[in-house]
Coordinates of C-alpha atoms in Angstrom, one line a residue:
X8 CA 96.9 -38.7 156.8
X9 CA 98.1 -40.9 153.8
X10 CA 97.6 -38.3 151.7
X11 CA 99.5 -35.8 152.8
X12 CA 102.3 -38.1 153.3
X13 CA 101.7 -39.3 149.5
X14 CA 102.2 -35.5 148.7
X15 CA 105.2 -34.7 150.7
X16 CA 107.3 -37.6 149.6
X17 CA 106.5 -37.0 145.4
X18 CA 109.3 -37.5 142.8
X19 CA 109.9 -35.6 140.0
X20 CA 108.1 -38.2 137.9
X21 CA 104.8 -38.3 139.6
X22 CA 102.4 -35.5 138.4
X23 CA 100.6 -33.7 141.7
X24 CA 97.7 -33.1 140.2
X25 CA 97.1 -36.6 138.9
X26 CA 98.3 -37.9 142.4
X27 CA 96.3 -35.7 144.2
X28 CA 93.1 -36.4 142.0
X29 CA 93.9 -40.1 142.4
X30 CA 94.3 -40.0 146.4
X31 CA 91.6 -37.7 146.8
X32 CA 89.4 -40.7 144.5
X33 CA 90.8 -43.2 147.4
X34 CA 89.1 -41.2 149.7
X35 CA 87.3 -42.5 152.9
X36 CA 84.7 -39.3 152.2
X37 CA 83.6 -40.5 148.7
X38 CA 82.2 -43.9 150.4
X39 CA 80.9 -42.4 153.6
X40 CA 78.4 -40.2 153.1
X41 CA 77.7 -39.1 157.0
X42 CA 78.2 -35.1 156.1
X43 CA 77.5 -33.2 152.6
X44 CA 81.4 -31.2 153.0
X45 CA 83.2 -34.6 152.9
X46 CA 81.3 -36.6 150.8
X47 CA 80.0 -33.7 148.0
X48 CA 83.1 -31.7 148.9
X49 CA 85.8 -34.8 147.5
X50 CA 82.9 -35.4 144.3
X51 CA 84.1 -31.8 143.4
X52 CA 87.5 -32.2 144.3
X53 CA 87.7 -34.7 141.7
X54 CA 85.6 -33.5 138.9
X55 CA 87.9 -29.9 139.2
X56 CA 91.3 -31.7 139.2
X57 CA 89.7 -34.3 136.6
X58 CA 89.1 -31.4 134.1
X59 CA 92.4 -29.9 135.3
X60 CA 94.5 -32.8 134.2
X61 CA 92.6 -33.1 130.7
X62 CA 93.0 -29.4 129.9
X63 CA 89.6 -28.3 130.3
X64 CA 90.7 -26.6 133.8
X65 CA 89.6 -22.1 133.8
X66 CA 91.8 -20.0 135.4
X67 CA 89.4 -19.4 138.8
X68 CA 89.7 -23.5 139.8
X69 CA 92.5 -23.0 141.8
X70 CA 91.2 -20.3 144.0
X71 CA 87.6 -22.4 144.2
X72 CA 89.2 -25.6 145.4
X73 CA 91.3 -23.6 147.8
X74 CA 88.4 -22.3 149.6
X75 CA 86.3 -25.7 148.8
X76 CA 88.8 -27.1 151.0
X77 CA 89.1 -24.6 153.1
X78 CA 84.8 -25.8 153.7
X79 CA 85.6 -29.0 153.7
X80 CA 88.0 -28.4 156.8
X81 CA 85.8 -26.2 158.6
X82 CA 82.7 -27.9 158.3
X83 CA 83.2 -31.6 157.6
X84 CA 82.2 -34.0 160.5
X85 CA 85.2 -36.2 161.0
X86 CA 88.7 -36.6 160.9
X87 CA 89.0 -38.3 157.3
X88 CA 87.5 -34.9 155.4
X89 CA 90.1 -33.1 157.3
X90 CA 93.0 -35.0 156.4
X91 CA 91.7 -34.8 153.1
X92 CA 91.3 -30.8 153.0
X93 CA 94.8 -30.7 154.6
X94 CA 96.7 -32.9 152.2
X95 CA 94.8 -30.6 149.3
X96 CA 96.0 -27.5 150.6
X97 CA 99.0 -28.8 150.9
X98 CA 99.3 -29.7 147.5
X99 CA 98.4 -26.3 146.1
X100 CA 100.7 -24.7 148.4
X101 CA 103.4 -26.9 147.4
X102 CA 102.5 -27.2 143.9
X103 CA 100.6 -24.3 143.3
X104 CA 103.1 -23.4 139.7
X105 CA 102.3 -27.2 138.5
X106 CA 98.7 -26.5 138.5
X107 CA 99.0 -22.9 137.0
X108 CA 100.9 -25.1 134.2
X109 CA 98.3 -27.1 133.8
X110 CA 95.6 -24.7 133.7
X111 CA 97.3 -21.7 132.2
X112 CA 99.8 -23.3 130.1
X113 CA 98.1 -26.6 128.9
X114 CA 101.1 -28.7 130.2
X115 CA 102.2 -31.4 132.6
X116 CA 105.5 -30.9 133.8
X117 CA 106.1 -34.6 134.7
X118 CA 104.6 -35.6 131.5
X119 CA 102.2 -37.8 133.0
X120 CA 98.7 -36.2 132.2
X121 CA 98.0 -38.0 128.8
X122 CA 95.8 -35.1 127.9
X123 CA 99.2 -33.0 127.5
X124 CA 100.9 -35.4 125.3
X125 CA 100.6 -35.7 121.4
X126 CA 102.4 -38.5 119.5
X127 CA 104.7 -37.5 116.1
X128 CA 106.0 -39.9 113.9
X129 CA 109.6 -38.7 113.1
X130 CA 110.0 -38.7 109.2
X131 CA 113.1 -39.7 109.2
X132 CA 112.9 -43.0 111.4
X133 CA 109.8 -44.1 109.9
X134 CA 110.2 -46.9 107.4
X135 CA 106.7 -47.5 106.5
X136 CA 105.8 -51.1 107.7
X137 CA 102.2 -50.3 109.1
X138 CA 102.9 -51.7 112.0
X139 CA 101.8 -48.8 114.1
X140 CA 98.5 -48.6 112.0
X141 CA 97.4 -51.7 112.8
X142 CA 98.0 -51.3 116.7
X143 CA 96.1 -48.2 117.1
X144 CA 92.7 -49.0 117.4
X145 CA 91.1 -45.6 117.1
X146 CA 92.2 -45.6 113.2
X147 CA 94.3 -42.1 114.2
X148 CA 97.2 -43.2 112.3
X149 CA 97.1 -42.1 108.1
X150 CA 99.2 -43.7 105.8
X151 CA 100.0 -46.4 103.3
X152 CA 103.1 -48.9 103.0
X153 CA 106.6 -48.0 102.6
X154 CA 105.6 -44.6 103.3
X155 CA 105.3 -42.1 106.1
X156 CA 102.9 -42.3 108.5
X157 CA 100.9 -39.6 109.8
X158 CA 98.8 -39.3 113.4
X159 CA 95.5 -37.6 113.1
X160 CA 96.1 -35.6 116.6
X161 CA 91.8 -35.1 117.0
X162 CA 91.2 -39.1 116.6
X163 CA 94.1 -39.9 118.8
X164 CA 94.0 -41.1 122.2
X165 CA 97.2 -41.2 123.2
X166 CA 97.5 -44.8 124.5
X167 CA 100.7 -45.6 123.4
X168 CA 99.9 -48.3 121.5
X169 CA 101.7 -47.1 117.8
X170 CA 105.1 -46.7 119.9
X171 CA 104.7 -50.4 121.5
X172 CA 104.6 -51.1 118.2
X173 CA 107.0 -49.5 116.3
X174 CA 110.2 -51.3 116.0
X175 CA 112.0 -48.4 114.4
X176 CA 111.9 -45.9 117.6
X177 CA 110.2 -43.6 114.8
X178 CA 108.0 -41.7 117.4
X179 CA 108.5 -38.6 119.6

């Protein structure tokens, strides 16, 4: 039942796809075990939306985890797997153009899926100090002193680490 009431009461910040695939982690199903629906049925629910919010979901996921739940519901032995089938329906119901934009259209709307996000290093703010090189630890940033930085987009991760650093605001 928490779920579902995580899912109704949403804000415009929260992503429902990464909520969802967080709750549905939370799970009473993934620990119990007592029926293959609850337990196997949340393991896929959160390996689809896991590769939905790192933009690796196909444009069939939505339709599978609709009737997964719709399994899940029907055949899973107690109340927790049915909550959890409910709140999932919900979600796509609800929420059903959010997941199209993350599967058709590669994007979070709430810009909370970090898979989504790419960091730029506006020209124009950056001064050069190398500040931002030496917090990234993935060595995604190019560039030398007292010039313009660059982020290597395949080596970043996007933890956010260069704009922590950057005293300038020089990131977008």
């Amino acid at each position: 039942m928490r779920i579902l009431e995580k899912m109704k009461n949403l804000t415009d910040k929260e992503c429902p796809v990464e909520s969802l695939r967080n709750e549905v982690k939370q799970s009473k199903c993934n620990e119990c075990g007592k029926c293959v629906f609850g337990y196997e049925g949340a393991a896929q629910l959160i390996m689809t939306l896991q590769d939905i919010t790192e933009k690796k979901g196909k444009s069939d996921d939505l339709a599978l985890l609709q009737d997964l739940c719709g399994m899940i519901k029907s055949q899973c032995l107690c109340e927790d797997g049915i909550h959890l089938a409910d709140a999932c329906l919900y979600a796509f119901e609800e929420y059903g153009d959010v997941f199209e934009a993350h599967i058709a259209k590669k994007g979070c709307i709430a810009g909370v899926c970090k898979s989504f996000m790419t960091y730029h290093i506006l020209a124009e703010e950056c001064i050069g100090c190398g500040e931002c090189i030496d917090a990234c630890e993935e060595d995604a940033i190019i560039g030398k002193k007292r010039f313009v930085h660059i982020i290597d987009q395949d080596e970043c991760i996007r933890c956010g680490a260069c704009v922590d650093a950057c005293e300038e605001d020089g990131f977008l």
